[in-house]
Each structure stands twice: as C-alpha cells, then as structure tokens.
Amino acid sequence: MQETHDPSAYNPSAVEAAAQKFWSDTHAFEVSEDASRAKYYCLSMLPYPSGALHMGHVRNYTIGDVISRFQRMQGSNVLQPMAWDAFGLPAENAAIKRGIPPAKWTRENITHMRGQLKAMGFAIDWSREFATCDPDYYVHEQRMFVRLFKQGLVYRKMSVVNWDPVDQTVLANEQVVDGRGWRSGAVVEKREIPQWFLKITAYADELLDGLDKLPGWPEAVKVMQRNWLGRSEGLEIRFDVEDGGAIEVFTTRPDTLMGATCLAIAAEHPLAQEAARNNPALQAFIDECRKGGVSEAELETKEKRGIETGLYALHPVTGERVPIWIANFVLMNYGTGALMAVPAHDQRDWEFATKYDLPIKMVVVSDAVRDAIRELGRDAAENTDAMSAALGQSKAIDVVEPRPAEDVLPEFENSIITEGPFLEHGTLVNSGEYDGMDYRQAFDALAARFEREGRGKRQVNWRLRDWGVSRQRYWGCPIPIIHCPKCGAVPVPEDQLPVRLPEDVAFSGVQSPLKTDPEWRKTTCPECGGAAMRETDTFDTFMESSWYYARYCSPGAATQIDARANYWLPVDQYIGGIEHAILHLLYFRFYHKLLRDAGLVHSDEPATNLLCQGMVVAETFYRDSGLGARDSEEQQREWINPADVDIQRDEKGRVVGAILKADGLPVQIGATEKMSKSKNNGVDPQLMIDKFGADTVRLFSMFASPPDQSLEWNEAGVEGMSRFLKRFWRDVTSHVAKPDHPEFDPAAQDATQKTLRRQLHETIVKVGDDIGRRRNFNTAIAALMELLNALAKFDDMSDNGRALRHEVLETMVLLLNPFTPHASHALWQALGHEQALIEDVPWPKADPAALVRHSVTLAVQVNGKLRGTLEAGRDATREQLESAARALPGVVAAVGDKSVLKVVVVPGRIVNIVVG
RNA sequence: GCCGAAGUGGCGGAAUCGGUAGACGCAGCGGACUCAAAAUCCGCCGCCCUUAAAAGCGUGAGAGUUCGAGUCUCUCCUUCGGCACCA
C-alpha cells in the first residue's frame, strides 16, 4: 500500500492498536462510584451472542460510545458497561444443526464478539462484563422469583401454546410459518399446558402513569406502550342463558346495549365446550379453531368465522332472546372470553353480522341525525333534505320520497347502514327509556341499574396480560420450583440455589435434555422430604434482559444488587433498537419496580432517556434460480451479496443495472432491506474494519443517517468518510511539521481570519448541541466537514493565520473525538500534548466574542415566492427592511404595477410583499 | 386485522420554533497533476425550456389553514417496525 511509503499518512490499524493498548494499559474506562462528580450511566442494549458482530451492533454501540465519550469530556463520571444475553433459541438450533452443545457454542461466540467489540474501540468498562448464562448471574433471578412466589406475585395456570403434533414439541411463534411447524411442516395446533406467570397486571396502573414521567422517552414508544397496556373503562354485564347459566360480557360501549343482536363466545369458553358435547357440528368448529398458531397477528388476520350454538341469552334490559354464537375472533384471555356483538356500532361486529345475516340495529346517532329527527318530529315533509344530509353523514340509506316522520323514523332506525357502522359517540335512539341520552349519561344510568340489580358492575379492563415466563426449552435459566405429589409446587429453598443448568449435555434432538433425562429432575420435597420432581421448564430470556442494567452497577455483589447501584441508577441514556419498543422495555420498567419494592433501588423508572435506533439496511441483488413455478417468489431467487456485484450507471450517474463480478453477467436489483442472512445482503463489520479502520466505520455509521432512522450501508460512502479522515490527518501532520508560531491575536485579525474563526466557534456550538441535545450525529459530522473545507481554502501563512489554523485543527481533534477516538488520541499527541486526550481533556468552549455577527441575510418574497435576498444590519428597523426590500430589482420586476396589499416583515428572517 | 413510524435530486440525507428547499457525503461530468493509471487537488451538478439570462415546475397523492407549508389539519397510497414463545 502506498500509505506505508509516507510516514505522515494515516495508518488506521497502527493508530487504533496503539490507542487501544494505551486505554487498556491505563484502565481508562474502569470507573467507580465518586460522590464528588456528576455520574452518567450510558447503557446500550446487550447483544445476543449470535456468532459475529453485525452492523446493527456496530451502530448501537457507536451511538452509545459517542454519547459516553462526549459526556466524559463534559466532566461526568461515565459508566458504559457490556454483557451477553446468552440464553436463547438460536443456541439450541445451532446445537441441533452442528452437534455443538449450546453452552460451548455460546461461549465461543462471546469470545469472538468480545474481540470484535474491542477492535471498535468502545469505551467500555470490561471489568463489569458477564454473561446471563453464568450461574452467578441467574442465581439472583431464581432468588427473586422465589421471593415473588412467596409474595403471591407468581402463579401457575393453564395457558395455550403452539404444539407441533409431529415433533411432539412446543414451538415459538417464530417457528410457526403459515400455520405449520418450520421443521415438520405439520399443521400446528393450540394446546393448553400449565405455565408460570408473573403478575405484571398488578403494576398496570403504575406502568401507565409512569409514562407521563418520562419526558426523555420518544413519544412513539410511549404511545405504543399506552396502547399495549390498553386501559379501558366499561361495564361487565351478565346475560342469563335461557336454559340456565349465564354469560358475563365486558363492554366499553354500554350505550349500545340495545343494539346487541348476538353474543359471541370464544371456542375455549366453558359454555362452548358444554354446547359442543352433543353437537358434532359445534365440536368440529371448535376443533377447527384449534388449528394454527397462537400469535395475535395470525388470529387477527384470519377470516372471521362463527357458528350458532342454538342457545339463547336473555337481553338484560328488554328480555329479548339473543342468539349465542361461537366466534374464532373472541379471545379467551381478554375480558371474560365473551362479548356482546353490536353490528351497528362496531366494525368487526358489523362485518360478522353482514356475513352471517344477523340483524343490525342502530341505537346511536350523530348530532346531525338527532337534530334531523327532532326537526322531522315537527314537520316531516319539509325536512327531507336535512334528513338526507344527516343520513348521509351516518352512512345510512337514502331517503327517496318525502314521507311523514312516523313512517320514516322506524325505517331509518332499523335500516341504517348499508356502508358500515357508526362508530362515534352520539345520542341514543331506539333504546326505550334511554333515548336521548349521550354516551356518559347512558353509561352511568346502565351502570347504576345493573349494580342495583346485581347484574353487572363498572370495570376497568386492561389489554395487558400477565407475563408468562415458562419456556419448554433447555438453554435457559431453570425455574426454581419442585413439584411434590403431596405439597404441590414448592419453591427451591434459598440455600439450594442456584438450580444449575447442566451444560455438558448431548443436545441432538428437539426435546430439552432436562425433560428427557430421567435423573436430573429427581429430587426431594423441601417441605415433606418425600420424592419430588424438579420443574423442567426454563425462564423466558426476557427475564435475564430485564435486570442486567442493575447488575452492572454491583459487580461481584453477593446479593442481586447492592448499594452501589443507587449511585449509578437510573440509567441516564438507554440505546437500542425500536423493535424493543414494547416487550423488552415494558418488562425492563416492570422489573425495576419489582427491584424497588424489594428495597434494592430507590427510583421508580430504570432509564430517564431512551434512544431507539433504526435498522441497518442494504441493497439486495438476485437471480431467478429457475425452480418450479409452484415455489414461492422467495424460493425462486438466488440472493447475491452486494460485495460480489458491480453497479452500472449511465453518464448522469443513474443506476441502469448490475453485474456479478464473477461472470460479468447481469443480476436483478431488489429492494433495500434490513440486512439478513435470508436476503444475503449483510455486510461484515470485520471486513470494513480491516479495510478502512474502526474510526472510519464509526464515522460512516454516524454520518449516513440520523440515529432513529434506518441506515443504508454503502461502501462508496464509507470511502468518503475515509477520505475525510485522511485529509484531516494530513492537514494536522503537515501543520505540526511546520515552524512554530506565536499565540493568535484577536486584536490583529483580518476579515478572512475573523470569518473562519467565527465558523470554528459556531461549529463548537453546533457539534455540542447536535451530540448533547439533538442526538443528530450526522449533522455534527457535516458541520465538521464544512469547517475542514473552509480551512482548505484558508491559505494565510502569516503568524496569525498559522495560529488560527492551529486553533481550528486542535479544536477539531477534540470535536471529532467522540466519533474517531483513535485518530483523535494520536493527533492530540502529534499536536504536542503531554496529557493523553482520554485523561479528562474537556470539551472546547465557544468564545462569545468570536460568535458575534454584525449583519444577517434576509429572504425577500413577493406573494411567497423568493425574489431576492437582502443584507441588513442586526438592528435595522422594519421600515428600513421594507424599503430596502422594495428597492431590490427582482422585487420591482415582480411587483410591477400591481398594488401592494400587505408587507410581512420578520426581522432577521424574511420580508414578504403581498400584491394583488 | 390492530398499534407505531417513515416517504425530499441519480442515491444517503439537510432544512432545529411555519420563513431562502436540496447543507454535508456518494455517484456522475469537466479540468489540473502524471509517460500512464491510481491517489490527490480545482470546478460543475433538482427538473424543464434555453447559446445564455430570465421565467416556470418541484418535498408520496389529493384537499385545507396561512402573507408564507417539506414542516400544521384531514383523507388516501406505499414501505418499514411490533403484536405477548426470535432477541
């Protein structure tokens, strides 16, 4: 390589190795509690050790590192830790595929990926590292579970899972593809098995209210969590069943009760089971409902189907007979597993009623319809137009002929809705004594009535369900429970924890070794001493990732966490993928409240600021592989890695095609998608580090897009970053090679020097604001590039000019440090500093005198269109600005002989002349 | 199906509080240097019409609010993330 011939050229691998060695030798990132300094806890979501670092990791941890190093330069005591989310399904899959035990596979991956993270130069305190599969870690999780068990926050109940009837195993939702098991291809069934649950619903109110105390979290995440929690106020109402028994329904719209034309119950509802006993058609329908997976996406996109049971309930107000149906869209685990269908006022009920020809009865109307009805009551014939208009608004039928109100009204009330339901709140009609009431009045009146009659009550329902933590898998934390035939489920006593997961197992099949090994589970009951069996299920891996952030703060503690945690917590900045917006971040918040209620932490929320990064995407390329036409589109394509493709362009630079480097023949260009194995569009960070150096990779991943948007990997763009760094390196090294110069003298500066120095100090302000407040790293880097471009045009070799160049370069080394810490470390030394940059060199401060501007450029518009610009003093009056604007040639031409109607003057920004 | 987000030049993106649309980078084009290439440096670069200038058009589509809309409101389209056992 040419660089090696020029000693002043930038050599990233040598620069980075030297900087990393220095940081490691000086333990630069190992921190401890120090009450005299402001703490800053910067946390990135811990990686799953899948084998190798991917670009998503690079992006995530670079964001965290930029913020960490920036905060350190602000004088904070910064903690940035790292660990491994080591339990999980992929290790089992790898074990099946390659015959390696999950523990071995996982630990080898960790070793490899740790080396890759170190090569990126992240300012991580490695002394706090752990893996969640370490018994030293999960023992605390087991203890916590036992404590919660004793507090009644843990319970066991039957719960539905995906069952593969061929492999005889439980499948994760991910392993169900189009309703079939991914390995066996068998149609998946729903099966109920006993599982352990954590009572997260006991904290539902607090999880909801807490969102209002998190101004540093993205609004989108808070909205998603709010909707997920799904608090709704309604009425629980009992419908008596004609031949005995009763069905409880929950509704948020009791005002539509008179419009209920059917009850729908879940297939798993006891009444459905009962009705099917002597009815083969019902049983067949229920069996049909058992087919397919349990994921909500699958259930909700299924065709809405139902079957009449032949049973009738009695309407709680009118006493009318209401048919009872079994419907596949009623969820047994939400509300009561039964609902009243009001087709006129609910989208799904409307579709169901239309499909099965059930009556649709309108009982709520809009204000416009209400007014029309009132008008009609006075004089029907003359108000048909108003009626039509109102009916149109409520999507109801047309009224053709003027007719008396007494004819029109009943028809209107019963016939509504050829297009769809009326979903808004309104005024009740066709509801007997409740006619004329609004939503709130009807709600209160019916609630009072049912509470008096003992037929119903006000009820707050949540969409949130308790957290099912049982997994029928091997590679996870064992659930510390012993099943005794006499004493039932008994928690493992403290002194017998941890229940260790055996790691030296033969893992060849789909079954968990814990379940197939007849010896492992044998134990004695802690209560009666009799023979008993261990629980063979393991925890959901979200259990481990729900409290790791707290463990970092108490390395080596004998308890789960100790007092040191309250120095660091809450996390000041949490960073991770937007895909974790709901589940992980909700469990994370929940577990923090559990730790708080155990007296271990003092805060209510685990993290004050949250940044959700977007995905890393890349172009895809493929060839049709010519398999059979019956195969799906995906299977017919052979995906080609972007590294193996050359792009072809026309003379304007537009992409016209792509060819495979190997054979020179064309390939198809696909969509730009998330990097994945299946689309073969992943770019290996290691190759990029080897080719360009970690600083360039860091710089590009921060420059290509703002952190919350998706990032498109593009190697030509990486080369651009490499050019910038090389240029900067050369500028600094050639500057320091020249003779010394005196201090910069502001009193002696000329106009060009003043302009450059103002840009320098504006850049200090902007970069600090972009990193510290806006978290827009791309624009911070753009501003630094602009400054370097300006410096390239500055060829002043006078003493003052050289002194200013020194100030610019030295400041840029510091401003770039969060992004390119290795190069900055080396260049700081090159600039002659004894002290290493990491040894708490502070962030530069802008000089207010350098920032002063004496004039501003204003845009001048005529009727909102730009017709010129105006250079004006900061203190110019509105009148001065207006007359100067009106004198501009472009303005004179645009105004012509039209009359000026209005002039809008916004000092410092714009003059807009409105003519007519 | 439900919840959330995003759509701006050939491409990634900028425009921070409703005030000059396209900063910065990539790609492309032209030039300098070189025996030549690479690297580097300089210049041009939204579309349309044009010798040029000027005008006109332009932020997914359609409407609205405003002196002024990429930005606010409504409707729609497309793409992406999540949907409780992938992590």
mmCIF file of C-alpha atoms in Angstrom, chain A residues 36-314:
data_model
loop_
_atom_site.group_PDB
_atom_site.id
_atom_site.type_symbol
_atom_site.label_atom_id
_atom_site.label_comp_id
_atom_site.label_asym_id
_atom_site.label_seq_id
_atom_site.Cartn_x
_atom_site.Cartn_y
_atom_site.Cartn_z
ATOM 1 C CA SER A 36 -17.987 14.347 44.215
ATOM 2 C CA ARG A 37 -18.712 14.106 40.476
ATOM 3 C CA ALA A 38 -21.823 14.016 38.340
ATOM 4 C CA LYS A 39 -22.434 10.442 37.206
ATOM 5 C CA TYR A 40 -23.556 9.469 33.724
ATOM 6 C CA TYR A 41 -24.777 5.950 33.050
ATOM 7 C CA CYS A 42 -24.866 5.253 29.315
ATOM 8 C CA LEU A 43 -26.389 1.880 28.540
ATOM 9 C CA SER A 44 -26.738 0.077 25.236
ATOM 10 C CA MET A 45 -28.937 -2.995 24.935
ATOM 11 C CA LEU A 46 -26.816 -6.069 25.484
ATOM 12 C CA PRO A 47 -26.129 -8.241 22.430
ATOM 13 C CA TYR A 48 -27.245 -11.784 21.811
ATOM 14 C CA PRO A 49 -24.007 -13.700 21.044
ATOM 15 C CA SER A 50 -25.150 -14.974 17.676
ATOM 16 C CA GLY A 51 -21.654 -15.608 16.314
ATOM 17 C CA ALA A 52 -20.282 -12.365 14.945
ATOM 18 C CA LEU A 53 -20.871 -8.683 15.336
ATOM 19 C CA HIS A 54 -23.358 -7.325 12.812
ATOM 20 C CA MET A 55 -23.872 -3.773 11.611
ATOM 21 C CA GLY A 56 -26.803 -3.291 13.973
ATOM 22 C CA HIS A 57 -24.429 -3.861 16.900
ATOM 23 C CA VAL A 58 -21.836 -1.526 15.381
ATOM 24 C CA ARG A 59 -24.426 1.197 15.040
ATOM 25 C CA ASN A 60 -25.943 0.685 18.501
ATOM 26 C CA TYR A 61 -22.644 0.675 20.356
ATOM 27 C CA THR A 62 -21.164 3.520 18.348
ATOM 28 C CA ILE A 63 -24.114 5.720 19.324
ATOM 29 C CA GLY A 64 -23.544 4.765 22.961
ATOM 30 C CA ASP A 65 -19.819 5.394 22.676
ATOM 31 C CA VAL A 66 -20.254 8.824 21.073
ATOM 32 C CA ILE A 67 -22.568 9.860 23.900
ATOM 33 C CA SER A 68 -20.297 8.318 26.557
ATOM 34 C CA ARG A 69 -17.123 9.988 25.331
ATOM 35 C CA PHE A 70 -18.942 13.288 24.877
ATOM 36 C CA GLN A 71 -20.269 13.130 28.450
ATOM 37 C CA ARG A 72 -16.823 12.275 29.733
ATOM 38 C CA MET A 73 -15.479 15.424 28.069
ATOM 39 C CA GLN A 74 -18.252 17.328 29.864
ATOM 40 C CA GLY A 75 -16.632 16.184 33.127
ATOM 41 C CA SER A 76 -19.020 13.364 34.078
ATOM 42 C CA ASN A 77 -18.098 10.085 35.710
ATOM 43 C CA VAL A 78 -19.271 7.864 32.853
ATOM 44 C CA LEU A 79 -20.237 4.201 33.137
ATOM 45 C CA GLN A 80 -20.557 2.268 29.886
ATOM 46 C CA PRO A 81 -20.806 -1.483 30.509
ATOM 47 C CA MET A 82 -21.302 -4.590 28.360
ATOM 48 C CA ALA A 83 -22.663 -8.102 28.865
ATOM 49 C CA TRP A 84 -24.108 -11.002 26.892
ATOM 50 C CA ASP A 85 -27.732 -12.030 26.588
ATOM 51 C CA ALA A 86 -26.548 -15.598 26.402
ATOM 52 C CA PHE A 87 -29.629 -17.812 26.752
ATOM 53 C CA GLY A 88 -31.972 -18.349 23.845
ATOM 54 C CA LEU A 89 -33.295 -20.346 20.981
ATOM 55 C CA PRO A 90 -30.523 -19.850 18.374
ATOM 56 C CA ALA A 91 -28.017 -21.756 20.541
ATOM 57 C CA GLU A 92 -30.364 -24.745 20.532
ATOM 58 C CA ASN A 93 -30.807 -24.510 16.787
ATOM 59 C CA ALA A 94 -27.050 -24.336 16.296
ATOM 60 C CA ALA A 95 -26.678 -27.352 18.574
ATOM 61 C CA ILE A 96 -29.141 -29.367 16.522
ATOM 62 C CA LYS A 97 -27.572 -28.291 13.262
ATOM 63 C CA ARG A 98 -23.907 -28.682 14.158
ATOM 64 C CA GLY A 99 -23.866 -31.012 17.133
ATOM 65 C CA ILE A 100 -22.183 -28.467 19.427
ATOM 66 C CA PRO A 101 -23.567 -28.091 22.970
ATOM 67 C CA PRO A 102 -25.386 -24.739 23.350
ATOM 68 C CA ALA A 103 -23.058 -23.648 26.174
ATOM 69 C CA LYS A 104 -19.917 -24.248 24.125
ATOM 70 C CA TRP A 105 -21.349 -22.556 21.034
ATOM 71 C CA THR A 106 -22.448 -19.565 23.101
ATOM 72 C CA ARG A 107 -19.142 -19.115 24.943
ATOM 73 C CA GLU A 108 -17.112 -19.365 21.752
ATOM 74 C CA ASN A 109 -19.313 -16.733 20.168
ATOM 75 C CA ILE A 110 -18.825 -14.478 23.166
ATOM 76 C CA THR A 111 -15.040 -14.770 22.932
ATOM 77 C CA HIS A 112 -15.088 -13.866 19.278
ATOM 78 C CA MET A 113 -17.529 -10.997 19.595
ATOM 79 C CA ARG A 114 -15.744 -9.523 22.618
ATOM 80 C CA GLY A 115 -12.627 -9.234 20.455
ATOM 81 C CA GLN A 116 -14.643 -7.510 17.738
ATOM 82 C CA LEU A 117 -16.130 -5.012 20.184
ATOM 83 C CA LYS A 118 -12.664 -4.224 21.496
ATOM 84 C CA ALA A 119 -11.469 -3.626 17.940
ATOM 85 C CA MET A 120 -14.167 -0.956 17.595
ATOM 86 C CA GLY A 121 -12.537 0.971 20.443
ATOM 87 C CA PHE A 122 -15.636 1.352 22.585
ATOM 88 C CA ALA A 123 -15.048 3.000 25.957
ATOM 89 C CA ILE A 124 -16.425 0.036 27.887
ATOM 90 C CA ASP A 125 -15.649 -0.896 31.475
ATOM 91 C CA TRP A 126 -14.903 -4.550 30.750
ATOM 92 C CA SER A 127 -14.302 -5.318 34.407
ATOM 93 C CA ARG A 128 -18.087 -5.464 34.824
ATOM 94 C CA GLU A 129 -18.734 -7.912 31.973
ATOM 95 C CA PHE A 130 -20.863 -11.027 32.490
ATOM 96 C CA ALA A 131 -22.964 -13.487 30.545
ATOM 97 C CA THR A 132 -26.559 -14.127 31.589
ATOM 98 C CA CYS A 133 -25.904 -17.889 31.400
ATOM 99 C CA ASP A 134 -23.409 -17.605 34.305
ATOM 100 C CA PRO A 135 -24.898 -19.251 37.421
ATOM 101 C CA ASP A 136 -23.521 -16.268 39.377
ATOM 102 C CA TYR A 137 -25.933 -14.136 37.395
ATOM 103 C CA TYR A 138 -29.026 -16.269 37.154
ATOM 104 C CA VAL A 139 -28.938 -17.375 40.784
ATOM 105 C CA HIS A 140 -30.237 -13.898 41.671
ATOM 106 C CA GLU A 141 -33.003 -14.212 39.145
ATOM 107 C CA GLN A 142 -34.040 -17.501 40.755
ATOM 108 C CA ARG A 143 -33.948 -15.945 44.231
ATOM 109 C CA MET A 144 -36.076 -13.054 43.024
ATOM 110 C CA PHE A 145 -38.581 -15.482 41.543
ATOM 111 C CA VAL A 146 -38.819 -17.396 44.826
ATOM 112 C CA ARG A 147 -39.348 -14.122 46.689
ATOM 113 C CA LEU A 148 -42.097 -13.110 44.283
ATOM 114 C CA PHE A 149 -43.646 -16.563 44.641
ATOM 115 C CA LYS A 150 -43.860 -16.057 48.391
ATOM 116 C CA GLN A 151 -45.363 -12.598 47.890
ATOM 117 C CA GLY A 152 -48.071 -14.001 45.647
ATOM 118 C CA LEU A 153 -46.801 -12.231 42.534
ATOM 119 C CA VAL A 154 -46.174 -15.578 40.827
ATOM 120 C CA TYR A 155 -48.838 -18.108 39.909
ATOM 121 C CA ARG A 156 -49.373 -21.099 37.672
ATOM 122 C CA LYS A 157 -52.237 -21.544 35.255
ATOM 123 C CA MET A 158 -53.151 -23.327 32.063
ATOM 124 C CA SER A 159 -52.085 -21.425 29.007
ATOM 125 C CA VAL A 160 -52.174 -22.033 25.284
ATOM 126 C CA VAL A 161 -49.050 -22.773 23.221
ATOM 127 C CA ASN A 162 -48.200 -23.812 19.658
ATOM 128 C CA TRP A 163 -47.979 -27.596 19.518
ATOM 129 C CA ASP A 164 -46.263 -29.468 16.724
ATOM 130 C CA PRO A 165 -48.085 -32.832 16.582
ATOM 131 C CA VAL A 166 -45.291 -34.495 14.590
ATOM 132 C CA ASP A 167 -42.240 -33.329 16.533
ATOM 133 C CA GLN A 168 -44.264 -33.537 19.766
ATOM 134 C CA THR A 169 -42.893 -30.210 20.909
ATOM 135 C CA VAL A 170 -43.891 -26.655 21.740
ATOM 136 C CA LEU A 171 -42.992 -24.153 19.054
ATOM 137 C CA ALA A 172 -42.103 -20.480 19.360
ATOM 138 C CA ASN A 173 -44.257 -18.173 17.241
ATOM 139 C CA GLU A 174 -41.221 -17.629 15.056
ATOM 140 C CA GLN A 175 -41.148 -21.366 14.361
ATOM 141 C CA VAL A 176 -44.694 -21.350 13.026
ATOM 142 C CA VAL A 177 -44.715 -20.453 9.346
ATOM 143 C CA ASP A 178 -48.102 -20.123 7.640
ATOM 144 C CA GLY A 179 -49.700 -22.147 10.431
ATOM 145 C CA ARG A 180 -47.214 -25.024 10.094
ATOM 146 C CA GLY A 181 -44.212 -26.200 12.087
ATOM 147 C CA TRP A 182 -40.996 -24.954 10.481
ATOM 148 C CA ARG A 183 -39.227 -28.315 10.682
ATOM 149 C CA SER A 184 -42.005 -30.876 10.410
ATOM 150 C CA GLY A 185 -44.343 -28.900 8.161
ATOM 151 C CA ALA A 186 -47.257 -30.235 10.216
ATOM 152 C CA VAL A 187 -50.297 -28.035 10.829
ATOM 153 C CA VAL A 188 -49.720 -26.531 14.254
ATOM 154 C CA GLU A 189 -52.331 -26.974 16.991
ATOM 155 C CA LYS A 190 -53.183 -24.983 20.062
ATOM 156 C CA ARG A 191 -52.578 -26.890 23.256
ATOM 157 C CA GLU A 192 -53.051 -25.893 26.875
ATOM 158 C CA ILE A 193 -50.294 -26.627 29.353
ATOM 159 C CA PRO A 194 -49.608 -25.328 32.889
ATOM 160 C CA GLN A 195 -47.246 -22.366 32.912
ATOM 161 C CA TRP A 196 -45.785 -19.873 35.378
ATOM 162 C CA PHE A 197 -46.863 -16.239 35.296
ATOM 163 C CA LEU A 198 -45.618 -13.002 36.833
ATOM 164 C CA LYS A 199 -48.375 -10.606 37.870
ATOM 165 C CA ILE A 200 -47.336 -7.662 35.746
ATOM 166 C CA THR A 201 -51.024 -6.644 35.694
ATOM 167 C CA ALA A 202 -50.693 -5.735 39.378
ATOM 168 C CA TYR A 203 -48.444 -2.909 38.160
ATOM 169 C CA ALA A 204 -50.570 -1.917 35.160
ATOM 170 C CA ASP A 205 -51.694 1.410 36.628
ATOM 171 C CA GLU A 206 -48.168 2.361 37.572
ATOM 172 C CA LEU A 207 -46.728 1.288 34.226
ATOM 173 C CA LEU A 208 -49.291 3.520 32.529
ATOM 174 C CA ASP A 209 -48.919 6.543 34.806
ATOM 175 C CA GLY A 210 -45.128 6.247 34.775
ATOM 176 C CA LEU A 211 -45.070 7.010 31.052
ATOM 177 C CA ASP A 212 -46.084 10.571 31.859
ATOM 178 C CA LYS A 213 -42.943 10.918 33.972
ATOM 179 C CA LEU A 214 -40.601 10.015 31.102
ATOM 180 C CA PRO A 215 -40.121 13.184 29.038
ATOM 181 C CA GLY A 216 -36.853 11.757 27.706
ATOM 182 C CA TRP A 217 -38.546 8.809 26.003
ATOM 183 C CA PRO A 218 -39.714 9.006 22.383
ATOM 184 C CA GLU A 219 -43.412 9.817 22.106
ATOM 185 C CA ALA A 220 -43.927 6.903 19.679
ATOM 186 C CA VAL A 221 -42.652 4.403 22.255
ATOM 187 C CA LYS A 222 -44.867 5.822 24.979
ATOM 188 C CA VAL A 223 -47.920 5.750 22.708
ATOM 189 C CA MET A 224 -47.215 2.118 21.749
ATOM 190 C CA GLN A 225 -46.825 1.162 25.415
ATOM 191 C CA ARG A 226 -50.006 3.004 26.373
ATOM 192 C CA ASN A 227 -51.937 1.179 23.668
ATOM 193 C CA TRP A 228 -50.358 -2.106 24.630
ATOM 194 C CA LEU A 229 -51.404 -1.659 28.264
ATOM 195 C CA GLY A 230 -54.825 -0.807 26.846
ATOM 196 C CA ARG A 231 -56.687 0.534 29.849
ATOM 197 C CA SER A 232 -60.402 0.673 29.157
ATOM 198 C CA GLU A 233 -63.351 1.551 31.331
ATOM 199 C CA GLY A 234 -66.555 -0.311 30.777
ATOM 200 C CA LEU A 235 -69.259 -2.453 32.257
ATOM 201 C CA GLU A 236 -69.267 -6.123 32.976
ATOM 202 C CA ILE A 237 -72.810 -7.335 32.332
ATOM 203 C CA ARG A 238 -74.373 -10.729 32.994
ATOM 204 C CA PHE A 239 -76.680 -12.169 30.344
ATOM 205 C CA ASP A 240 -78.763 -15.059 31.655
ATOM 206 C CA VAL A 241 -78.833 -18.066 29.377
ATOM 207 C CA GLU A 242 -82.346 -19.270 28.535
ATOM 208 C CA ASP A 243 -81.864 -22.848 29.731
ATOM 209 C CA GLY A 244 -79.875 -21.905 32.810
ATOM 210 C CA GLY A 245 -76.441 -20.481 33.438
ATOM 211 C CA ALA A 246 -75.132 -17.109 32.452
ATOM 212 C CA ILE A 247 -72.541 -15.360 30.303
ATOM 213 C CA GLU A 248 -70.528 -12.388 31.533
ATOM 214 C CA VAL A 249 -69.531 -9.910 28.878
ATOM 215 C CA PHE A 250 -67.316 -6.865 29.109
ATOM 216 C CA THR A 251 -68.120 -3.797 27.016
ATOM 217 C CA THR A 252 -66.698 -0.306 26.747
ATOM 218 C CA ARG A 253 -69.854 0.773 24.955
ATOM 219 C CA PRO A 254 -72.780 0.003 27.258
ATOM 220 C CA ASP A 255 -74.625 2.843 25.498
ATOM 221 C CA THR A 256 -75.032 0.481 22.530
ATOM 222 C CA LEU A 257 -76.525 -2.295 24.651
ATOM 223 C CA MET A 258 -79.959 -2.067 22.976
ATOM 224 C CA GLY A 259 -78.230 -2.730 19.669
ATOM 225 C CA ALA A 260 -76.753 -6.038 20.814
ATOM 226 C CA THR A 261 -78.114 -8.629 18.418
ATOM 227 C CA CYS A 262 -75.905 -11.575 19.334
ATOM 228 C CA LEU A 263 -73.461 -12.837 21.943
ATOM 229 C CA ALA A 264 -70.166 -14.236 20.727
ATOM 230 C CA ILE A 265 -68.048 -16.528 22.877
ATOM 231 C CA ALA A 266 -64.554 -17.950 22.458
ATOM 232 C CA ALA A 267 -64.112 -21.537 21.332
ATOM 233 C CA GLU A 268 -62.428 -22.289 24.666
ATOM 234 C CA HIS A 269 -65.331 -20.790 26.649
ATOM 235 C CA PRO A 270 -66.850 -23.371 29.068
ATOM 236 C CA LEU A 271 -70.291 -22.829 27.584
ATOM 237 C CA ALA A 272 -68.961 -23.575 24.108
ATOM 238 C CA GLN A 273 -67.380 -26.789 25.358
ATOM 239 C CA GLU A 274 -70.663 -27.684 27.062
ATOM 240 C CA ALA A 275 -72.771 -26.952 23.971
ATOM 241 C CA ALA A 276 -70.472 -28.989 21.753
ATOM 242 C CA ARG A 277 -70.786 -32.104 23.856
ATOM 243 C CA ASN A 278 -73.847 -33.327 21.975
ATOM 244 C CA ASN A 279 -73.366 -31.360 18.808
ATOM 245 C CA PRO A 280 -70.802 -32.699 16.293
ATOM 246 C CA ALA A 281 -71.033 -29.577 14.118
ATOM 247 C CA LEU A 282 -70.073 -27.339 17.036
ATOM 248 C CA GLN A 283 -67.310 -29.725 18.056
ATOM 249 C CA ALA A 284 -65.974 -29.679 14.507
ATOM 250 C CA PHE A 285 -65.929 -25.884 14.551
ATOM 251 C CA ILE A 286 -64.139 -25.816 17.905
ATOM 252 C CA ASP A 287 -61.616 -28.354 16.600
ATOM 253 C CA GLU A 288 -61.103 -26.172 13.545
ATOM 254 C CA CYS A 289 -60.392 -23.203 15.813
ATOM 255 C CA ARG A 290 -57.632 -25.222 17.481
ATOM 256 C CA LYS A 291 -55.702 -25.367 14.214
ATOM 257 C CA GLY A 292 -52.985 -22.840 13.549
ATOM 258 C CA GLY A 293 -50.695 -20.846 15.785
ATOM 259 C CA VAL A 294 -51.458 -18.664 18.767
ATOM 260 C CA SER A 295 -49.893 -15.383 17.677
ATOM 261 C CA GLU A 296 -52.217 -12.416 17.688
ATOM 262 C CA ALA A 297 -51.171 -11.428 14.173
ATOM 263 C CA GLU A 298 -52.265 -14.829 12.923
ATOM 264 C CA LEU A 299 -55.552 -14.810 14.852
ATOM 265 C CA GLU A 300 -56.452 -11.271 13.850
ATOM 266 C CA THR A 301 -55.790 -11.723 10.165
ATOM 267 C CA LYS A 302 -57.770 -14.956 9.979
ATOM 268 C CA GLU A 303 -61.149 -14.881 8.326
ATOM 269 C CA LYS A 304 -63.769 -14.014 10.941
ATOM 270 C CA ARG A 305 -65.907 -17.101 11.344
ATOM 271 C CA GLY A 306 -68.612 -18.214 13.695
ATOM 272 C CA ILE A 307 -71.274 -20.830 14.310
ATOM 273 C CA GLU A 308 -74.639 -20.643 16.023
ATOM 274 C CA THR A 309 -74.871 -22.731 19.185
ATOM 275 C CA GLY A 310 -78.667 -22.865 19.140
ATOM 276 C CA LEU A 311 -78.609 -21.408 22.641
ATOM 277 C CA TYR A 312 -80.145 -18.071 23.538
ATOM 278 C CA ALA A 313 -79.358 -15.497 26.159
ATOM 279 C CA LEU A 314 -81.899 -13.035 27.500
#
